Coordinates of C-alpha atoms in Angstrom, one line a residue:
M1 CA 10.9 13.5 41.7
S2 CA 14.7 14.8 40.3
A3 CA 14.6 17.0 37.0
A4 CA 16.2 15.3 34.9
R5 CA 13.3 12.4 35.8
R6 CA 11.0 15.0 35.2
V7 CA 12.4 15.8 31.8
R8 CA 11.9 12.5 31.0
V9 CA 9.0 11.8 32.0
S10 CA 7.7 14.6 29.7
W11 CA 9.2 13.7 26.8
G12 CA 8.1 9.9 27.7
G13 CA 4.5 11.1 28.1
A14 CA 4.5 13.4 24.7
V15 CA 5.8 10.1 22.9
L16 CA 2.7 8.1 23.8
A17 CA 0.3 11.0 23.1
L18 CA 1.6 11.4 19.2
C19 CA 1.4 6.8 19.1
A20 CA -1.6 7.4 20.4
G21 CA -2.7 9.8 18.2
A22 CA -0.7 7.3 15.2
L23 CA -2.5 4.6 16.2
A24 CA -6.0 6.1 16.0
L25 CA -5.5 7.7 12.8
R26 CA -4.5 4.1 11.6
L27 CA -7.2 2.2 13.0
W28 CA -9.9 4.6 11.9
G29 CA -12.3 3.4 9.5
V30 CA -10.3 0.0 9.5
E31 CA -13.0 -1.9 8.3
H32 CA -13.4 0.1 5.2
G33 CA -14.9 -2.0 2.3
L34 CA -15.9 -5.4 4.4
P35 CA -17.1 -7.7 4.0
Y36 CA -15.1 -7.5 1.0
S37 CA -11.6 -6.7 0.6
Y38 CA -11.6 -4.4 -2.5
N39 CA -6.8 -4.2 -2.8
A40 CA -6.2 -6.5 -4.9
D41 CA -2.8 -7.5 -3.1
E42 CA -4.8 -7.9 0.6
N43 CA -6.9 -10.1 -1.1
A44 CA -4.8 -12.3 -3.0
H45 CA -1.5 -12.6 -1.3
F46 CA -1.2 -12.3 1.9
V47 CA -4.2 -13.2 3.9
P48 CA -5.0 -16.0 1.9
T49 CA -1.6 -17.4 2.0
A50 CA -1.4 -17.0 5.8
I51 CA -5.1 -18.8 6.0
G52 CA -3.4 -21.7 3.8
L53 CA 0.0 -22.3 5.8
F54 CA -2.6 -24.0 7.9
G55 CA -3.3 -26.5 5.8
H56 CA 0.6 -27.4 4.2
G57 CA 3.0 -26.3 6.6
W58 CA 5.3 -23.1 6.6
N59 CA 6.4 -23.6 3.2
P60 CA 4.5 -20.6 1.7
H61 CA 5.3 -22.1 -1.5
Y62 CA 4.9 -18.1 -3.1
F63 CA 7.7 -15.9 -2.8
V64 CA 6.7 -12.6 -5.4
N65 CA 7.0 -11.3 -1.2
P66 CA 8.7 -12.2 1.3
P67 CA 6.6 -14.6 3.8
G68 CA 7.6 -11.9 7.2
Y69 CA 4.7 -10.4 7.2
T70 CA 2.2 -13.7 6.4
Y71 CA 3.7 -15.6 8.9
L72 CA 3.3 -12.4 11.5
L73 CA -0.7 -13.0 10.1
H74 CA -0.7 -16.6 10.4
A75 CA 0.4 -16.5 14.3
A76 CA -2.6 -13.7 15.0
F77 CA -5.1 -15.3 13.2
A78 CA -3.9 -19.2 15.6
L79 CA -4.7 -16.8 19.1
W80 CA -7.2 -14.5 17.9
F81 CA -9.4 -17.5 16.5
G82 CA -8.2 -20.4 18.4
G83 CA -6.6 -23.2 14.6
R84 CA -7.1 -24.1 11.5
E85 CA -11.2 -24.8 11.5
A86 CA -11.8 -21.8 13.0
V87 CA -10.0 -19.7 10.9
Y88 CA -12.0 -21.5 8.1
H89 CA -14.8 -21.1 8.9
A90 CA -14.1 -17.4 9.8
Y91 CA -12.5 -16.9 7.0
A92 CA -15.8 -18.3 4.9
T93 CA -18.6 -17.3 7.0
H94 CA -17.3 -14.6 8.7
P95 CA -14.1 -13.1 6.7
S96 CA -14.8 -9.4 7.8
E97 CA -13.3 -10.2 11.4
I98 CA -10.4 -12.1 9.4
F99 CA -9.4 -9.6 7.5
V100 CA -10.2 -6.3 10.7
V101 CA -7.9 -8.4 12.3
A102 CA -4.8 -8.4 9.7
R103 CA -5.8 -5.1 9.9
V104 CA -5.1 -3.8 13.1
C105 CA -1.7 -5.6 13.0
S106 CA -0.7 -3.1 9.6
A107 CA -1.6 -0.7 12.3
L108 CA -0.4 -1.7 15.4
I109 CA 3.4 -2.7 13.7
G110 CA 3.2 0.7 12.4
T111 CA 2.2 2.7 15.6
L112 CA 5.6 0.5 16.4
A113 CA 7.5 2.8 13.8
V114 CA 6.5 6.3 14.7
W115 CA 8.1 5.0 18.3
L116 CA 11.3 3.2 16.9
L117 CA 11.8 6.5 14.6
Y118 CA 11.9 8.7 17.9
L119 CA 14.2 6.4 19.0
A120 CA 16.5 6.9 16.1
G121 CA 16.3 10.4 15.5
A122 CA 16.8 10.9 19.3
R123 CA 20.2 9.1 19.1
L124 CA 21.2 10.8 15.7
F125 CA 20.3 14.6 16.7
D126 CA 18.8 14.4 19.6
R127 CA 15.2 14.5 20.9
R128 CA 13.0 17.0 19.5
T129 CA 14.4 15.8 16.6
G130 CA 13.2 12.5 16.5
L131 CA 9.8 13.6 17.6
L132 CA 9.0 15.6 15.2
A133 CA 10.6 13.5 12.6
A134 CA 8.2 10.6 14.6
A135 CA 5.2 12.9 14.0
I136 CA 6.1 13.4 10.4
L137 CA 5.4 9.8 9.6
A138 CA 2.6 9.2 12.3
V139 CA 0.4 11.7 10.0
A140 CA 2.0 11.1 6.7
F141 CA -0.8 9.9 4.1
L142 CA 0.6 6.7 3.0
P143 CA 1.6 5.3 5.7
V144 CA -1.6 6.3 7.6
F145 CA -3.4 4.7 4.7
Y146 CA -1.5 1.4 3.8
S147 CA -1.8 0.4 7.6
H148 CA -5.7 0.2 6.7
E149 CA -4.5 -2.9 4.3
A150 CA -3.6 -6.2 5.4
L151 CA -0.3 -5.9 3.1
N152 CA 3.5 -5.3 3.7
D153 CA 4.5 -2.0 2.9
V154 CA 3.9 -0.3 6.7
P155 CA 5.2 -3.1 8.7
T156 CA 8.4 -3.0 6.3
L157 CA 8.9 0.5 8.3
A158 CA 9.4 -0.7 12.0
P159 CA 12.2 -3.3 10.8
I160 CA 13.9 -0.4 8.8
A161 CA 13.2 3.0 12.1
L162 CA 15.4 -0.3 14.3
S163 CA 17.4 -0.5 12.1
L164 CA 18.4 3.4 12.2
W165 CA 17.8 3.3 15.8
G166 CA 21.3 0.6 15.9
T167 CA 22.7 2.8 13.1
A168 CA 22.4 6.0 14.6
G169 CA 24.1 4.0 18.0
I170 CA 26.8 2.9 15.8
L171 CA 27.7 6.4 14.5
R172 CA 28.0 8.0 18.1
F173 CA 29.0 5.3 19.9
G174 CA 30.7 2.6 17.6
R175 CA 29.3 0.0 20.1
T176 CA 29.0 -4.3 19.4
R177 CA 25.1 -4.0 20.3
D178 CA 24.2 -1.4 17.4
Y179 CA 25.5 -2.9 15.1
L180 CA 23.5 -6.0 16.2
V181 CA 20.9 -4.0 16.7
A182 CA 21.3 -2.7 12.8
G183 CA 21.6 -5.9 11.3
L184 CA 18.6 -7.3 13.0
G185 CA 16.8 -4.5 11.6
L186 CA 18.0 -5.3 8.3
G187 CA 17.4 -8.7 8.1
I188 CA 13.4 -8.5 9.4
A189 CA 13.0 -5.7 6.5
C190 CA 14.2 -7.6 4.3
A191 CA 12.2 -11.0 5.3
V192 CA 8.7 -8.3 5.4
K193 CA 9.1 -6.3 1.7
Y194 CA 12.6 -6.8 0.2
T195 CA 13.0 -3.6 -0.3
G196 CA 13.4 -2.9 3.0
G197 CA 17.3 -4.1 1.8
V198 CA 17.7 -0.3 1.1
V199 CA 18.7 0.0 5.1
I200 CA 22.1 -1.1 4.2
A201 CA 22.8 2.0 3.0
P202 CA 22.6 4.3 6.1
L203 CA 24.5 1.1 7.8
L204 CA 27.3 0.7 5.5
A205 CA 28.2 4.7 6.0
A206 CA 27.9 4.8 9.8
A207 CA 30.1 1.7 9.7
A208 CA 32.9 3.3 7.4
I209 CA 33.0 6.8 10.1
H210 CA 33.1 4.7 13.0
G211 CA 36.4 2.2 11.2
G212 CA 37.9 5.5 10.5
S213 CA 37.9 7.8 13.5
R214 CA 40.8 7.1 16.0
R215 CA 37.7 7.4 18.9
G216 CA 36.5 4.3 16.8
G217 CA 39.9 2.3 17.4
G218 CA 40.1 1.9 13.7
P219 CA 39.2 -0.5 10.4
V220 CA 39.3 -3.8 12.9
P221 CA 36.4 -2.8 15.7
A222 CA 33.9 -1.8 12.3
L223 CA 34.9 -4.4 10.4
R224 CA 33.9 -6.8 13.8
G225 CA 31.0 -5.0 14.1
L226 CA 29.9 -5.5 10.1
L227 CA 30.9 -9.0 9.6
L228 CA 28.3 -9.9 13.5
A229 CA 25.6 -7.6 11.9
G230 CA 26.0 -9.2 8.7
A231 CA 25.5 -12.3 10.5
L232 CA 22.6 -11.2 12.1
A233 CA 20.7 -9.6 9.4
L234 CA 21.0 -13.3 7.6
A235 CA 19.7 -14.8 10.3
G236 CA 17.1 -12.1 11.2
F237 CA 16.4 -12.5 7.7
L238 CA 15.8 -16.3 7.7
A239 CA 14.3 -16.3 10.3
L240 CA 11.4 -15.0 9.4
N241 CA 12.1 -16.7 5.5
P242 CA 13.4 -19.6 6.1
Y243 CA 12.7 -21.6 2.7
A244 CA 14.6 -19.1 1.1
L245 CA 17.0 -21.9 1.6
L246 CA 15.1 -25.1 2.0
D247 CA 13.0 -24.3 -1.2
F248 CA 15.5 -22.2 -2.7
Q249 CA 14.1 -23.0 -6.6
A250 CA 10.4 -21.4 -6.0
F251 CA 12.1 -18.6 -3.6
R252 CA 15.2 -17.9 -6.8
D253 CA 11.5 -18.2 -9.2
G254 CA 9.8 -15.4 -6.8
L255 CA 12.3 -13.0 -7.3
R256 CA 12.4 -13.4 -11.0
H257 CA 8.6 -13.1 -11.4
Q258 CA 8.9 -9.9 -8.7
T259 CA 11.7 -8.3 -11.0
S260 CA 9.4 -9.0 -14.1
V261 CA 6.9 -7.4 -12.7
A262 CA 8.2 -4.4 -11.6
D263 CA 10.0 -4.3 -14.9
D264 CA 6.8 -5.6 -17.3
S265 CA 8.5 -4.1 -20.8
F266 CA 4.6 -4.4 -22.0
G267 CA 3.7 -1.8 -19.2
K268 CA 0.7 -1.0 -17.1
L269 CA -2.0 0.9 -18.8
G270 CA -3.2 3.7 -17.7
L271 CA 0.1 4.6 -16.7
T272 CA -0.2 8.4 -16.1
E273 CA 3.4 9.2 -15.9
S274 CA 6.8 8.4 -18.2
S275 CA 9.3 9.0 -16.1
G276 CA 8.9 6.9 -13.0
H277 CA 11.6 9.4 -11.0
L278 CA 9.6 12.3 -11.3
Y279 CA 6.8 9.7 -9.9
Y280 CA 8.5 9.1 -7.0
L281 CA 9.2 13.0 -6.4
W282 CA 5.7 13.8 -7.1
T283 CA 4.7 11.4 -4.6
A284 CA 6.7 12.9 -2.0
T285 CA 4.8 16.0 -2.0
W286 CA 1.8 14.0 -1.3
G287 CA 2.2 11.2 0.7
L288 CA 4.7 12.8 2.8
G289 CA 4.1 16.1 2.3
W290 CA 5.5 19.5 0.3
V291 CA 6.9 20.8 3.3
P292 CA 8.7 17.7 4.7
A293 CA 9.1 16.7 1.2
I294 CA 10.9 20.2 0.6
A295 CA 12.3 19.9 4.0
A296 CA 13.9 16.6 3.2
A297 CA 15.9 18.0 0.5
G298 CA 16.6 21.6 2.5
G299 CA 18.4 18.5 5.7
A300 CA 20.4 17.6 2.9
V301 CA 21.9 20.5 2.1
V302 CA 22.2 21.8 6.1
S303 CA 23.8 18.4 6.6
L304 CA 26.2 18.4 3.4
L305 CA 27.2 21.7 5.2
R306 CA 27.6 21.1 8.7
D307 CA 27.7 17.6 8.9
R308 CA 28.9 15.2 6.5
R309 CA 28.8 12.1 8.8
I310 CA 24.9 13.0 9.4
A311 CA 24.9 13.5 5.6
A312 CA 26.8 9.8 4.4
V313 CA 24.3 7.3 6.7
L314 CA 21.2 9.9 5.5
I315 CA 21.4 10.6 2.0
P316 CA 22.3 8.1 -0.3
A317 CA 19.8 5.6 0.9
P318 CA 16.7 7.9 -1.0
V319 CA 18.7 8.6 -3.9
L320 CA 20.3 5.4 -4.2
F321 CA 16.6 3.9 -4.0
I322 CA 14.6 6.9 -6.0
A323 CA 17.3 5.7 -8.8
F324 CA 16.7 2.0 -8.9
M325 CA 13.0 2.4 -8.5
G326 CA 12.3 5.0 -11.2
T327 CA 14.0 2.8 -14.1
Q328 CA 11.4 0.2 -13.0
S329 CA 8.7 -0.1 -15.9
R330 CA 6.0 0.4 -12.7
Y331 CA 5.6 2.7 -10.3
F332 CA 3.6 3.0 -7.1
G333 CA 3.6 5.5 -4.2
R334 CA 3.3 2.8 -1.8
W335 CA 6.8 1.3 -3.0
L336 CA 8.7 4.7 -1.9
L337 CA 6.8 4.1 1.9
P338 CA 10.8 2.1 2.4
V339 CA 13.0 5.6 2.2
F340 CA 9.9 7.9 4.2
P341 CA 12.0 6.9 7.5
V342 CA 14.9 8.2 6.0
L343 CA 13.4 11.5 4.6
C344 CA 11.6 12.3 8.4
L345 CA 14.6 12.0 9.6
L346 CA 16.1 14.7 7.1
A347 CA 12.8 17.3 7.0
A348 CA 13.0 16.8 11.1
Y349 CA 16.8 17.8 10.8
C350 CA 16.2 20.7 8.7
A351 CA 12.8 22.3 10.2
L352 CA 14.7 22.7 14.0
W353 CA 17.5 24.3 12.6
L354 CA 15.6 27.1 11.0
A355 CA 13.8 27.3 13.7
D356 CA 17.2 27.9 15.8
R357 CA 18.3 30.0 13.8
A358 CA 14.9 32.1 13.3
A359 CA 15.2 32.3 16.6
G360 CA 18.7 33.1 17.6
R361 CA 18.4 37.2 18.5
V362 CA 15.2 36.6 19.6
P363 CA 15.1 33.8 22.4
A364 CA 11.6 34.7 23.6
L365 CA 9.8 33.6 20.3
R366 CA 12.6 30.2 20.2
P367 CA 8.7 28.2 21.4
A368 CA 6.9 29.8 19.2
L369 CA 8.9 29.4 15.8
L370 CA 8.7 25.0 16.9
A371 CA 5.0 25.2 17.4
L372 CA 5.3 26.5 13.8
A373 CA 8.2 24.3 12.7
A374 CA 5.4 21.7 13.9
V375 CA 2.0 23.1 12.1
A376 CA 4.6 23.3 9.0
M377 CA 6.1 19.8 8.8
C378 CA 2.8 17.9 9.7
G379 CA -0.5 20.4 8.4
Q380 CA -1.2 18.8 5.2
G381 CA -0.5 14.9 6.3
L382 CA -3.0 15.6 9.4
I383 CA -5.6 17.0 7.4
Y384 CA -5.3 14.6 4.6
S385 CA -5.6 11.9 7.2
I386 CA -8.6 12.8 9.0
H387 CA -10.3 13.4 6.1
Q388 CA -9.4 9.2 5.0
G389 CA -10.4 8.4 8.3
L390 CA -13.5 10.3 7.6
L391 CA -14.2 9.1 4.7
L392 CA -13.1 5.5 4.9
S393 CA -15.3 5.0 7.6
R394 CA -18.2 6.0 4.5
P395 CA -20.2 2.7 2.5
D396 CA -17.4 1.5 0.3
T397 CA -19.6 2.5 -3.6
R398 CA -18.7 -0.9 -4.2
N399 CA -21.0 -1.5 -1.8
L400 CA -23.7 0.1 -2.4
A401 CA -23.6 -0.5 -5.9
R402 CA -24.1 -4.3 -5.1
A403 CA -26.9 -3.6 -2.2
W404 CA -29.2 -2.3 -5.2
L405 CA -28.8 -5.1 -7.5
V406 CA -29.4 -7.0 -4.3
A407 CA -32.3 -5.3 -3.9
N408 CA -33.7 -4.7 -7.6
L409 CA -32.3 -7.8 -9.5
P410 CA -33.7 -11.5 -8.6
V411 CA -30.6 -14.5 -7.5
T412 CA -30.1 -15.9 -10.9
A413 CA -29.8 -12.7 -13.0
K414 CA -27.3 -13.0 -15.9
I415 CA -25.0 -9.7 -15.3
V416 CA -22.0 -7.8 -16.8
V417 CA -19.2 -7.3 -13.8
E418 CA -15.8 -5.4 -14.4
P419 CA -13.1 -6.5 -12.4
V420 CA -13.6 -3.8 -9.9
V421 CA -14.8 -6.3 -7.0
P422 CA -13.3 -9.7 -6.1
D423 CA -15.0 -12.4 -7.5
Y424 CA -16.9 -13.3 -4.1
W425 CA -19.0 -9.8 -4.3
A426 CA -21.9 -11.6 -6.4
S427 CA -21.8 -14.2 -4.0
D428 CA -23.9 -13.9 -0.3
I429 CA -20.7 -15.1 1.9
G430 CA -21.8 -17.9 4.4
H431 CA -25.1 -18.8 2.4
P432 CA -24.6 -19.8 -1.5
S433 CA -27.3 -19.9 -3.6
P434 CA -28.4 -23.5 -4.6
L435 CA -29.3 -22.4 -7.9
T436 CA -26.1 -21.8 -9.5
S437 CA -23.6 -24.0 -10.6
N438 CA -20.8 -22.2 -8.7
G439 CA -22.8 -20.8 -5.2
Y440 CA -23.1 -17.3 -6.8
R441 CA -26.1 -15.0 -6.4
W442 CA -25.9 -13.9 -9.5
V443 CA -24.6 -15.6 -13.2
K444 CA -21.7 -13.6 -13.9
W445 CA -20.2 -13.3 -17.5
P446 CA -16.8 -14.5 -18.1
T447 CA -14.2 -11.5 -17.4
S448 CA -11.6 -13.4 -16.8
R449 CA -11.2 -14.4 -20.4
T450 CA -10.7 -11.8 -23.2
N451 CA -13.4 -13.2 -25.1
V452 CA -12.2 -13.1 -28.0
G453 CA -11.0 -16.0 -30.3
P454 CA -7.6 -16.6 -32.4
D455 CA -9.4 -15.0 -35.6
G456 CA -10.5 -11.6 -33.7
R457 CA -14.0 -13.6 -32.8
F458 CA -16.4 -14.0 -30.6
A459 CA -16.0 -17.0 -29.0
F460 CA -18.3 -17.0 -25.2
G461 CA -16.6 -19.4 -22.9
G462 CA -13.4 -20.0 -25.2
G463 CA -10.7 -17.1 -25.3
S464 CA -7.0 -16.9 -23.5
I465 CA -6.9 -16.1 -19.7
V466 CA -6.8 -12.0 -19.4
N467 CA -6.3 -10.8 -15.6
I468 CA -7.1 -7.4 -13.9
E469 CA -4.2 -5.6 -15.7
D470 CA -5.5 -6.3 -19.0
Y471 CA -9.1 -6.7 -18.7
E472 CA -9.3 -3.1 -21.1
R473 CA -7.2 -4.3 -24.1
G474 CA -10.1 -7.3 -24.9
L475 CA -12.7 -5.4 -24.6
F476 CA -14.6 -4.2 -28.5
P477 CA -17.9 -2.6 -29.4
G478 CA -19.5 -6.4 -30.4
L479 CA -19.4 -7.1 -27.1
V480 CA -22.8 -5.2 -26.1
A481 CA -24.4 -7.2 -28.8
Q482 CA -23.7 -10.4 -27.3
Y483 CA -24.5 -9.4 -23.9
R484 CA -27.9 -9.0 -25.0
R485 CA -28.1 -12.0 -27.6
L486 CA -27.5 -14.1 -24.0
G487 CA -29.4 -12.3 -22.3
Y488 CA -26.6 -10.7 -20.0
C489 CA -29.2 -7.5 -19.2
W490 CA -26.6 -5.8 -16.6
V491 CA -23.6 -4.2 -16.9
V492 CA -21.5 -2.9 -13.7
S493 CA -18.9 -0.5 -14.5
G494 CA -16.2 0.6 -12.5
S495 CA -14.1 4.2 -12.7
T496 CA -11.1 2.2 -11.7
Q497 CA -11.3 0.2 -15.1
R498 CA -12.6 2.6 -17.4
G499 CA -9.8 5.1 -16.1
R500 CA -7.5 2.6 -17.7
A501 CA -8.6 3.3 -21.1
E502 CA -9.3 6.8 -21.1
A503 CA -5.7 7.5 -19.7
E504 CA -4.3 5.9 -22.7
P505 CA -7.5 5.9 -25.7
H506 CA -4.5 5.3 -28.1
A507 CA -3.2 2.1 -26.7
V508 CA -7.2 0.5 -26.6
P509 CA -9.2 2.3 -28.7
R510 CA -11.7 -1.4 -29.5
A511 CA -12.3 -0.8 -25.4
I512 CA -13.4 3.4 -25.5
A513 CA -15.7 2.2 -28.5
Y514 CA -17.1 0.1 -26.4
Y515 CA -17.9 2.1 -23.7
R516 CA -19.6 4.3 -26.7
E517 CA -21.3 2.1 -27.6
L518 CA -22.8 0.4 -24.2
E519 CA -23.5 4.3 -23.4
R520 CA -25.8 3.9 -26.9
Q521 CA -27.7 1.1 -25.9
S522 CA -28.2 1.6 -22.2
T523 CA -29.7 3.5 -19.5
I524 CA -28.5 4.4 -16.4
A525 CA -30.1 1.8 -13.6
Y526 CA -28.0 3.2 -10.8
E527 CA -25.4 5.3 -10.2
A528 CA -22.9 5.3 -6.7
S529 CA -20.5 8.1 -7.0
P530 CA -17.1 8.6 -4.2
Y531 CA -17.2 12.4 -4.8
R532 CA -18.6 14.8 -3.3
A533 CA -21.4 17.5 -4.7
G534 CA -20.3 19.7 -7.2
A535 CA -16.4 18.3 -6.6
R536 CA -14.3 18.0 -9.5
P537 CA -13.4 13.9 -10.2
P538 CA -9.4 13.7 -10.5
R539 CA -7.9 11.9 -13.4
F540 CA -7.6 8.4 -13.8
N541 CA -4.0 7.6 -11.2
F542 CA -2.9 4.3 -9.9
D543 CA -2.6 5.5 -7.1
W544 CA -5.1 8.6 -6.3
S545 CA -7.9 6.3 -7.5
F546 CA -7.5 3.0 -5.1
D547 CA -5.6 5.7 -2.2
F548 CA -8.7 8.3 -2.4
Y549 CA -6.3 11.4 -1.3
P550 CA -7.9 14.3 -3.2
L551 CA -10.2 16.0 -1.4
A552 CA -12.6 15.8 -4.0
Y553 CA -13.9 12.0 -2.4
S554 CA -16.3 11.9 0.3
R555 CA -16.1 8.1 0.3
P556 CA -14.1 4.9 -1.1
G557 CA -14.3 2.9 -4.2
P558 CA -14.8 3.9 -7.9
L559 CA -17.6 5.7 -10.3
M560 CA -20.3 2.7 -10.5
T561 CA -22.6 2.5 -13.1
I562 CA -24.8 0.2 -13.7
Y563 CA -26.2 -0.4 -16.4
R564 CA -29.7 -2.5 -18.2
L565 CA -29.2 -3.1 -21.8
R566 CA -32.4 -1.5 -24.1
G567 CA -34.5 -4.5 -25.8
C568 CA -32.7 -6.7 -23.7
T569 CA -34.6 -9.7 -22.1
P570 CA -33.0 -11.7 -19.4
H571 CA -33.2 -15.9 -19.3

């Protein structure tokens, strides 16, 4: 075997091992929570929409999120289950298998993103940088956690990395095929998640550099390449979102709704940070890691000093993305994921530049310094991703609370359950109860309504409809007496609802009074805690309370408390 071939085999083995490790982290605990899906978006959007395509054709009739990932799940369900009737039967009687298939799709595409990022980094810099950038993405907490959910955030990373690979080719070679690859990745990324379009910034910068260089032959080849890239981007987008044209009105309405949700002036009860820009910068310190986040900023500085072409290609995307997303009224850590591949490249570039500089005078230290750089870049992410795998493989607190109810409450018992679980949590899946009108095991209080009439008084079954985001706004102390009067003697509360009110008590004082009244008039019959013994529970946060990042967690789920109202007679 020639020396060159041995080198290629060695690098190939390293990349294969990295991808295998990345996949293992993404599959570890993939069955968490099942048979119940506790992520509201996973449960309400992608999986049900993909199943719905079996009944009404390819038009998803839903464009708040683009349908690229939905179509992928539809195809996966058809291949795995064998057709519409089998999928329907599985979803109705054994939804765990449906969600596992969907989550495995996310994990596989997330692993594909790791490989594609290696290719992009190797072409843009060298193999070492590509491998380190891919390793950061492989173990970083946010991409690993959301590979466990059937959501479109992680699947967007693969076409983004594909586009970056093509963009690196434009910068280095300026070939037509590189424009085509970059454009295809851009189009697919937008068809999976609209914000995946941020990858257009590196593409435009690389094309401008190509057009301005003598070696590139002037602006004409670059302009031609951009037109080809744009055409293929449009083709890729429409291939995975054809009804953006065929049902343009619904598509436009979906975009408007998405914009209104992200920029809701009413706000989201429980937000703990007033600045979206600061929130996303903070997200990078744990979602990517403190050291790689700082190294990414350092990589921007080093590239400005040493290679402004690299700076022009990589810096604008994260800066513009955070500048825009930070202006919205709502912000979540996973919304930062589209710029993670770029941040990983900048971080790896900085780390290896520092290691090379430090080893310049003592070459013998180079292996140790490179190993130190790898540990520094990946250590935090690996620790928290392993911790996440451990806790996701344990029973969810919501499942424990349900098991207690099954063991201690009779069928048809009246219960109040806060919207911390899906509606079908109250049913025995595949075995509807003949004793209740909707087949549920228990009779649930109608939490989908405020239960507050226009006159401010309680109105059972009346009032206006309320969604999960605004549940706390409809609570008031008098509800507890109404529970007792109507025989709803058991109240199931979760910290991911109560925490919203306690994070902003001034916004919902009646909700705070409601919880005090509930505690005053009841005893705790059962409590399922997600925290390890002796740990201090973290404050409510729309990321950490749902992705369980803090090491204080020992299992997934909120703090679940089941109250028994004193003096309440079931009827």
